[in-house]
Amino acid sequence: MTSSEVPSYTTGTTTEAAPHPRRRLIFAIVSMGLFMAAVDQTIVASALPAIQHELAAPVNWSGWTITIYALGQVLMMPVAGRISDQFGRKKVFLVAAVVFTAASLACGFATDVYLLVVLRAIQAIGGGAFMPSATGIVADNFGPERDRALGMFTSIFPIGGIVGPIAGGVFTAFWSWRGIFLINVPIGLVLIVLALKYLPSSEPRDNSRVDFHGVALLGVLVLTSMLGITYLGSGGTSLLSPVFLACEAAAVVAVVFFVRHTKRHPAPFIPFELMRGRGFGVMNLINLCYGAAALGFGALVPLYAEDRYHIQSLEAGTLLTARAVGTICVAALAVLALRRTGHRLPMLVGFLILAAGLVAMYAAPPGISPYLWLTISSGVSGIGMGLTVPATNNASLQLAPDKVAAIAGLRGMFRQSGAIISISVTTAVIARSSDAGLAQAYILLAFAVLMVAVLPLLLLVPDHRGSW
């Protein structure tokens, strides 16, 4: 399917794209869903110390309220990409909105950290289904302008990054951490009504069955590796602990069976050709590393500010806001310039700036207040993210334009996998460290090194310029 042969906004057939006024309305509605999911990636970070205190949960287990959300998205994004092709984008988007809203309501009334983790996993199913279905809806209705419309998704997540930490800090300081979930309920109800009335329907495009066997294997892989790392963070647990070794051994076995299954299955939920080669294989590795450095530890920046510099929760949450502001300042320009710059140059400059921001956060403040120094450092890292994300979002899409939903899901899966690894390792280190703040500082430095180490891979990224 070429960019001009996009489905009609009324019938799902390959005629013309939706008219401009209709496109704006469609974009606004799907952006609302993405905004909700984006807010919940950062809003919990500000409230994490309060959740830990009220529910009497150790830090390595309270951190699961963040990692389980990422895990749910990892599993759901590729599945949602497939089922949105199979059953229609609008249906999947609506189900995502209902699940996300209902789970948010339940999270607001959780009585212990383990129940909260389970409910966050359910919430992540809805949150993870938003991006692939929204990507498909926009791609179906925006015609030749779809690359710029999809690039503008880059701005939605930073806006959520601005609202999330502030809202989390406000709710925690003046009411309760439970408000960070309950606020989703009225927004979700409005979204459901608007989506029912205004989102265009699309015809099914893929009649193959969903590969739940592959989903289960990937779930076992991520879950067992997370459990092992979390258990390692409990007390004086040794690397030779039978529980830790059993969990990691199960993860290795799951990797072997997952790869074998993906190669042999006629319609795997992650097509094997989208995971290897100079194009997809390199971009998947880049997204994994980016997710670890930018998304994973970024979610714990407020905790770092509180542990190392004893900054209050409301102020600590605004550090993520500073990062989001930095992203927004350059993301729109990066999107507009993408056809001229190609993909490699913005990724190169963006990764270097992101690494510089991480190094600055690691370093001691040079004669200014820690809060101001961390704010500046977070803003710098946000600028790097704003340059990088539009290019990484579109680099894989150009390799297979007819599989935008599946590729969007795969991209999100690798980024969230990196975030899971990052958060799991960081919280385990914190739990075992006598100086949590200093331990997190060294982790920041390690992630800066990781971003620099990724740079040679950019030479293998297919570079697209001009009109797509």
Coordinates of C-alpha atoms in Angstrom, one line a residue:
M1 CA 0.0 0.0 0.0
T2 CA 1.4 3.4 -1.0
S3 CA 1.0 6.5 1.0
S4 CA -1.7 7.8 -1.3
E5 CA -3.7 4.5 -1.1
V6 CA -4.9 5.0 2.5
P7 CA -8.2 3.8 3.7
S8 CA -11.2 6.0 3.7
Y9 CA -12.3 7.5 7.0
T10 CA -15.8 6.2 6.6
T11 CA -15.6 2.8 4.9
G12 CA -12.1 1.5 5.4
T13 CA -11.6 1.1 1.7
T14 CA -8.6 2.4 -0.2
T15 CA -9.9 5.7 -1.5
E16 CA -9.0 9.1 -0.1
A17 CA -7.8 10.3 3.2
A18 CA -10.1 12.0 5.7
P19 CA -10.7 15.8 5.0
H20 CA -8.6 18.2 7.1
P21 CA -11.3 19.2 9.7
R22 CA -12.0 15.6 10.3
R23 CA -8.3 14.7 10.6
R24 CA -7.9 17.3 13.3
L25 CA -10.7 15.9 15.3
I26 CA -9.4 12.3 14.9
F27 CA -5.9 13.4 16.0
A28 CA -7.3 15.2 19.0
I29 CA -9.3 12.1 20.2
V30 CA -6.5 9.6 19.8
S31 CA -4.0 12.1 21.3
M32 CA -6.3 12.2 24.4
G33 CA -5.8 8.4 24.9
L34 CA -2.1 8.7 24.4
F35 CA -2.0 11.6 26.8
M36 CA -3.6 9.5 29.5
A37 CA -1.2 6.6 29.0
A38 CA 1.8 9.1 29.0
V39 CA 0.7 10.7 32.2
D40 CA 0.6 7.4 34.0
Q41 CA 4.1 6.6 33.0
T42 CA 5.4 9.6 35.0
I43 CA 2.7 10.4 37.6
V44 CA 3.5 7.4 39.8
A45 CA 7.2 8.4 40.0
S46 CA 6.3 11.5 42.1
A47 CA 4.1 9.4 44.4
L48 CA 6.4 6.4 44.7
P49 CA 7.7 7.4 48.2
A50 CA 4.2 8.0 49.4
I51 CA 3.0 4.7 48.1
Q52 CA 6.0 3.0 49.7
H53 CA 5.3 4.6 53.0
E54 CA 1.5 4.2 53.2
L55 CA 1.4 0.6 52.0
A56 CA 4.6 -0.3 54.0
A57 CA 6.3 -1.7 50.9
P58 CA 10.0 -2.1 50.4
V59 CA 11.4 0.0 47.5
N60 CA 12.3 -2.9 45.3
W61 CA 8.7 -4.1 45.4
S62 CA 7.0 -0.7 45.3
G63 CA 9.1 -0.1 42.2
W64 CA 7.0 -2.8 40.5
T65 CA 4.1 -0.3 40.3
I66 CA 6.2 1.3 37.6
T67 CA 7.8 -1.8 36.1
I68 CA 4.6 -3.9 35.8
Y69 CA 3.0 -1.0 33.9
A70 CA 6.0 -1.1 31.5
L71 CA 5.7 -4.9 31.3
G72 CA 2.0 -4.8 30.4
Q73 CA 2.8 -2.4 27.6
V74 CA 5.6 -4.6 26.4
L75 CA 3.2 -7.5 26.0
M76 CA 0.2 -5.5 24.8
M77 CA 1.7 -3.2 22.2
P78 CA 2.6 -6.0 19.6
V79 CA -0.7 -7.8 20.3
A80 CA -2.7 -4.6 19.9
G81 CA -0.9 -3.9 16.6
R82 CA -2.0 -7.3 15.3
I83 CA -5.6 -7.3 16.7
S84 CA -6.2 -3.7 15.5
D85 CA -5.4 -5.1 12.0
Q86 CA -7.7 -8.1 12.6
F87 CA -10.7 -6.5 14.3
G88 CA -10.4 -2.8 13.4
R89 CA -8.6 0.2 14.9
K90 CA -11.6 1.8 16.5
K91 CA -12.7 -1.3 18.4
V92 CA -9.3 -1.8 19.9
F93 CA -9.0 1.8 20.8
L94 CA -12.4 1.7 22.6
V95 CA -11.6 -1.4 24.5
A96 CA -8.3 0.1 25.6
A97 CA -10.1 3.2 26.9
V98 CA -12.6 1.1 28.9
V99 CA -9.9 -1.2 30.4
F100 CA -7.6 1.7 31.3
T101 CA -10.4 3.7 32.9
A102 CA -11.8 0.8 34.9
A103 CA -8.4 -0.3 36.1
S104 CA -7.5 3.3 37.1
L105 CA -10.6 3.4 39.3
A106 CA -9.6 0.1 41.0
C107 CA -6.0 1.3 41.5
G108 CA -7.3 4.3 43.5
F109 CA -8.8 1.9 46.1
A110 CA -6.0 -0.7 46.4
T111 CA -5.2 -1.7 49.9
D112 CA -1.7 -3.2 49.6
V113 CA 1.2 -3.0 47.1
Y114 CA 0.7 -6.5 45.7
L115 CA -2.9 -5.7 44.7
L116 CA -1.8 -2.4 43.3
V117 CA 0.8 -4.1 41.2
V118 CA -1.9 -6.5 39.7
L119 CA -4.2 -3.6 39.0
R120 CA -1.4 -1.7 37.4
A121 CA -0.8 -4.6 35.1
I122 CA -4.4 -4.5 34.0
Q123 CA -4.2 -0.8 33.5
A124 CA -1.1 -1.3 31.3
I125 CA -3.2 -3.6 29.0
G126 CA -5.3 -0.5 28.1
G127 CA -2.4 1.9 28.1
G128 CA -0.3 -0.4 25.8
A129 CA -3.2 -0.8 23.3
F130 CA -3.5 2.9 22.8
M131 CA -0.4 3.5 20.7
P132 CA -0.7 0.8 18.0
S133 CA -4.4 1.5 17.5
A134 CA -3.9 5.2 17.5
T135 CA -1.0 4.9 15.0
G136 CA -3.1 2.8 12.7
I137 CA -6.0 5.3 12.9
V138 CA -3.8 8.2 12.0
A139 CA -2.0 6.3 9.3
D140 CA -5.3 5.3 7.7
N141 CA -6.7 8.9 7.7
F142 CA -3.8 11.3 7.1
G143 CA -2.6 10.2 3.6
P144 CA 0.8 11.6 2.5
E145 CA 1.0 13.7 5.7
R146 CA 1.0 10.6 8.0
D147 CA 4.7 10.8 8.8
R148 CA 4.3 14.3 10.2
A149 CA 1.2 13.4 12.1
L150 CA 2.9 10.4 13.6
G151 CA 5.9 12.5 14.4
M152 CA 3.7 14.9 16.3
F153 CA 2.9 12.0 18.7
T154 CA 6.4 12.9 20.0
S155 CA 4.9 16.0 21.6
I156 CA 2.1 14.2 23.4
F157 CA 4.3 12.1 25.7
P158 CA 6.4 15.2 26.9
I159 CA 3.1 17.0 27.6
G160 CA 2.1 14.0 29.7
G161 CA 5.6 14.2 31.2
I162 CA 4.9 17.8 32.3
V163 CA 1.4 17.1 33.7
G164 CA 2.2 13.8 35.3
P165 CA 5.0 14.7 37.8
I166 CA 3.2 18.0 38.8
A167 CA -0.1 16.2 39.3
G168 CA 1.6 13.4 41.2
G169 CA 3.3 15.9 43.4
V170 CA 0.2 18.0 44.0
F171 CA -2.0 15.0 44.8
T172 CA 0.6 13.5 47.1
A173 CA 1.3 16.8 48.9
F174 CA -2.3 18.0 49.3
W175 CA -4.5 14.9 49.2
S176 CA -3.4 11.3 48.6
W177 CA -1.4 9.2 46.1
R178 CA -4.8 7.6 45.3
G179 CA -5.8 10.7 43.4
I180 CA -3.2 10.0 40.7
F181 CA -5.3 7.1 39.5
L182 CA -8.8 8.5 40.2
I183 CA -8.2 11.5 38.0
N184 CA -8.2 9.2 35.0
V185 CA -11.8 8.2 35.5
P186 CA -13.6 11.3 34.3
I187 CA -11.1 11.9 31.5
G188 CA -11.5 8.3 30.4
L189 CA -15.3 8.5 30.3
V190 CA -15.2 11.6 28.1
L191 CA -12.7 9.8 25.8
I192 CA -15.0 6.8 25.4
V193 CA -17.9 9.0 24.4
L194 CA -15.9 11.0 21.9
A195 CA -14.3 7.9 20.4
L196 CA -17.7 6.2 20.0
K197 CA -19.2 9.2 18.2
Y198 CA -16.4 10.5 16.1
L199 CA -13.6 8.0 15.4
P200 CA -14.0 6.4 11.9
S201 CA -14.5 2.6 11.6
S202 CA -12.1 0.5 9.6
E203 CA -12.5 -2.8 8.0
P204 CA -10.4 -5.8 9.3
R205 CA -7.2 -6.4 7.2
D206 CA -5.8 -9.5 8.8
N207 CA -7.8 -12.7 9.6
S208 CA -4.9 -14.6 11.2
R209 CA -5.3 -15.7 14.8
V210 CA -3.5 -13.9 17.6
D211 CA -0.4 -15.8 18.7
F212 CA -1.1 -16.1 22.4
H213 CA 1.6 -18.8 22.7
G214 CA 4.3 -16.3 21.7
V215 CA 2.8 -13.7 24.0
A216 CA 2.9 -16.1 26.9
L217 CA 6.6 -17.0 26.2
L218 CA 7.6 -13.3 26.1
G219 CA 5.6 -12.7 29.3
V220 CA 7.5 -15.6 31.1
L221 CA 10.8 -14.2 29.8
V222 CA 10.3 -10.7 31.1
L223 CA 8.5 -11.6 34.3
T224 CA 11.0 -14.2 35.5
S225 CA 14.0 -12.0 34.8
M226 CA 12.3 -9.2 36.7
L227 CA 11.4 -11.5 39.7
G228 CA 15.0 -12.6 39.9
I229 CA 16.4 -9.1 39.9
T230 CA 13.8 -7.9 42.4
Y231 CA 14.5 -10.9 44.7
L232 CA 18.2 -10.1 44.5
G233 CA 17.5 -6.7 45.9
S234 CA 15.9 -8.2 49.1
G235 CA 18.2 -8.1 52.1
G236 CA 21.5 -10.0 51.8
T237 CA 20.5 -12.2 48.9
S238 CA 23.4 -13.7 47.0
L239 CA 24.0 -14.0 43.3
L240 CA 24.1 -17.8 44.0
S241 CA 20.7 -17.8 45.6
P242 CA 18.6 -20.7 44.2
V243 CA 15.6 -18.5 43.7
F244 CA 17.6 -15.9 41.7
L245 CA 19.3 -18.6 39.6
A246 CA 16.0 -20.4 39.0
C247 CA 14.3 -17.2 37.8
E248 CA 17.2 -16.3 35.4
A249 CA 17.5 -19.8 34.1
A250 CA 13.7 -19.8 33.3
A251 CA 14.2 -16.5 31.5
V252 CA 17.0 -18.0 29.4
V253 CA 14.9 -21.0 28.5
A254 CA 12.0 -18.7 27.6
V255 CA 14.3 -16.8 25.2
V256 CA 15.3 -20.0 23.4
F257 CA 11.7 -21.2 23.1
F258 CA 10.5 -17.7 22.1
V259 CA 13.0 -17.4 19.2
R260 CA 12.3 -21.0 18.1
H261 CA 8.5 -20.4 18.2
T262 CA 8.8 -17.1 16.3
K263 CA 10.8 -18.7 13.5
R264 CA 8.4 -21.6 13.1
H265 CA 4.9 -20.1 13.7
P266 CA 3.1 -19.2 10.5
A267 CA 1.9 -15.9 12.0
P268 CA 3.8 -15.0 15.2
F269 CA 2.7 -12.0 17.2
I270 CA 6.1 -10.5 16.5
P271 CA 7.1 -11.3 12.9
F272 CA 10.7 -12.6 12.9
E273 CA 11.6 -10.4 9.9
L274 CA 10.8 -7.4 12.1
M275 CA 13.4 -8.4 14.7
R276 CA 16.6 -8.9 12.7
G277 CA 18.7 -7.5 9.9
R278 CA 20.5 -4.2 9.3
G279 CA 17.2 -2.3 9.5
F280 CA 14.9 -3.7 12.1
G281 CA 17.5 -5.5 14.2
V282 CA 19.6 -2.4 14.6
M283 CA 16.6 -0.1 15.4
N284 CA 15.3 -2.6 18.0
L285 CA 18.6 -2.6 19.8
I286 CA 18.8 1.2 19.7
N287 CA 15.2 1.4 21.1
L288 CA 16.1 -1.0 23.8
C289 CA 19.1 1.0 24.9
Y290 CA 17.2 4.3 24.6
G291 CA 14.4 2.9 26.7
A292 CA 16.8 1.9 29.5
A293 CA 18.6 5.3 29.7
A294 CA 15.9 7.8 28.9
L295 CA 12.6 6.1 29.9
G296 CA 13.7 3.7 32.7
F297 CA 15.9 5.7 35.0
G298 CA 13.9 8.9 34.0
A299 CA 10.9 7.5 35.8
L300 CA 13.0 7.3 39.0
V301 CA 14.5 10.8 38.8
P302 CA 12.2 12.2 41.5
L303 CA 13.3 9.3 43.8
Y304 CA 16.9 10.1 43.0
A305 CA 16.4 13.8 44.0
E306 CA 14.7 12.8 47.2
D307 CA 17.3 10.2 48.1
R308 CA 20.5 12.1 47.3
Y309 CA 19.5 15.8 47.9
H310 CA 16.4 15.4 50.2
I311 CA 14.3 17.5 47.8
Q312 CA 10.6 17.5 48.7
S313 CA 8.2 15.3 46.5
L314 CA 6.4 18.2 44.9
E315 CA 9.7 19.8 43.8
A316 CA 11.2 16.5 42.8
G317 CA 8.3 15.7 40.5
T318 CA 8.8 18.9 38.6
L319 CA 12.3 17.7 37.5
L320 CA 10.5 15.4 35.0
T321 CA 8.5 18.5 33.9
A322 CA 11.8 20.2 33.1
R323 CA 12.8 17.3 31.0
A324 CA 9.5 17.3 29.2
V325 CA 9.7 21.0 28.5
G326 CA 13.1 20.4 26.9
T327 CA 11.7 17.7 24.7
I328 CA 8.7 19.9 23.5
C329 CA 11.0 22.8 22.7
V330 CA 12.8 20.9 20.0
A331 CA 10.5 18.0 19.1
A332 CA 8.2 19.9 16.7
L333 CA 11.2 21.5 14.9
A334 CA 12.8 18.0 14.7
V335 CA 9.7 16.6 13.1
L336 CA 9.5 19.4 10.5
A337 CA 13.2 19.1 9.7
L338 CA 13.2 15.3 9.5
R339 CA 12.7 15.1 5.7
R340 CA 15.9 17.2 5.3
T341 CA 18.1 15.8 8.0
G342 CA 17.2 12.1 7.6
H343 CA 17.3 9.8 10.6
R344 CA 21.0 9.5 11.6
L345 CA 21.9 13.1 12.3
P346 CA 19.2 13.9 14.8
M347 CA 19.8 10.6 16.6
L348 CA 23.5 11.3 16.7
V349 CA 23.1 14.8 18.2
G350 CA 20.2 13.7 20.4
F351 CA 22.1 10.8 22.0
L352 CA 25.1 13.0 22.7
I353 CA 23.0 15.7 24.3
L354 CA 21.0 13.1 26.3
A355 CA 24.3 11.6 27.6
A356 CA 25.5 15.1 28.6
G357 CA 22.4 15.6 30.6
L358 CA 22.8 12.3 32.4
V359 CA 26.4 13.1 33.2
A360 CA 25.4 16.5 34.6
M361 CA 22.8 14.9 36.8
Y362 CA 25.5 12.6 38.1
A363 CA 27.9 15.4 38.9
A364 CA 27.7 17.5 42.1
P365 CA 26.0 20.9 41.7
P366 CA 28.7 23.6 40.9
G367 CA 27.9 26.2 43.5
I368 CA 24.2 26.4 42.9
S369 CA 21.2 24.7 44.6
P370 CA 20.8 21.0 43.8
Y371 CA 17.2 21.6 42.7
L372 CA 18.3 24.2 40.1
W373 CA 21.2 22.0 38.9
L374 CA 18.9 19.0 38.5
T375 CA 16.3 21.1 36.7
I376 CA 18.9 22.3 34.2
S377 CA 20.3 18.8 33.7
S378 CA 16.8 17.3 33.2
G379 CA 16.1 20.0 30.6
V380 CA 19.2 19.2 28.7
S381 CA 18.4 15.5 28.6
G382 CA 14.9 16.4 27.4
I383 CA 16.4 18.4 24.5
G384 CA 18.3 15.2 23.5
M385 CA 15.1 13.2 23.7
G386 CA 13.2 15.7 21.6
L387 CA 15.8 15.4 18.8
T388 CA 16.0 11.7 19.0
V389 CA 12.4 10.4 19.2
P390 CA 10.9 11.7 15.9
A391 CA 13.8 10.0 14.0
T392 CA 13.6 6.7 15.9
N393 CA 9.8 6.7 15.6
N394 CA 10.0 6.9 11.8
A395 CA 13.2 5.1 10.9
S396 CA 11.6 1.6 11.2
L397 CA 8.2 2.7 9.7
Q398 CA 9.9 3.4 6.3
L399 CA 11.1 -0.1 6.0
A400 CA 7.6 -1.6 5.9
P401 CA 5.0 1.2 5.4
D402 CA 2.2 -1.4 5.3
K403 CA 2.8 -2.6 8.8
V404 CA 2.7 0.6 10.8
A405 CA 0.6 -0.8 13.7
A406 CA 2.8 -3.9 14.2
I407 CA 6.1 -1.8 13.9
A408 CA 4.7 0.8 16.4
G409 CA 3.9 -2.0 18.8
L410 CA 7.4 -3.5 18.4
R411 CA 9.1 -0.2 18.8
G412 CA 7.2 0.4 22.1
M413 CA 7.9 -3.1 23.2
F414 CA 11.7 -2.7 23.0
R415 CA 11.7 0.7 24.6
Q416 CA 9.6 -0.5 27.5
S417 CA 11.8 -3.6 27.8
G418 CA 14.7 -1.3 28.3
A419 CA 12.8 0.7 30.9
I420 CA 11.9 -2.5 32.7
I421 CA 15.5 -3.6 32.9
S422 CA 16.6 -0.2 34.0
I423 CA 14.0 0.2 36.8
S424 CA 14.4 -3.4 38.0
V425 CA 18.2 -3.1 38.3
T426 CA 18.1 0.3 39.8
T427 CA 15.6 -0.5 42.5
A428 CA 17.5 -3.7 43.3
V429 CA 20.7 -1.7 43.7
I430 CA 19.0 0.9 45.9
A431 CA 17.6 -1.9 48.2
R432 CA 21.1 -3.3 48.7
S433 CA 23.0 0.0 49.0
S434 CA 23.9 1.9 52.1
D435 CA 23.7 5.2 50.2
A436 CA 20.8 5.1 47.8
G437 CA 21.4 8.5 46.3
L438 CA 25.0 7.9 45.5
A439 CA 24.2 4.5 44.0
Q440 CA 21.7 6.1 41.6
A441 CA 24.3 8.7 40.6
Y442 CA 26.6 6.0 39.4
I443 CA 23.8 4.4 37.5
L444 CA 23.2 7.7 35.8
L445 CA 26.8 7.7 34.7
A446 CA 26.5 4.2 33.4
F447 CA 23.5 5.1 31.2
A448 CA 25.4 8.1 29.8
V449 CA 28.1 5.7 28.7
L450 CA 25.5 3.4 27.2
M451 CA 24.2 6.3 25.0
V452 CA 27.7 7.0 23.7
A453 CA 28.3 3.3 23.1
V454 CA 25.1 3.2 20.9
L455 CA 26.5 5.8 18.4
P456 CA 28.4 3.4 16.1
L457 CA 25.1 1.5 15.5
L458 CA 23.8 4.6 13.8
L459 CA 26.0 3.9 10.8
L460 CA 23.8 0.9 10.1
V461 CA 20.5 2.8 10.3
P462 CA 18.8 3.2 6.9
D463 CA 18.7 6.9 6.2
H464 CA 15.7 8.4 4.5
R465 CA 15.5 11.9 3.1
G466 CA 13.1 13.9 1.0
S467 CA 9.4 13.1 0.6
W468 CA 8.2 9.8 2.0

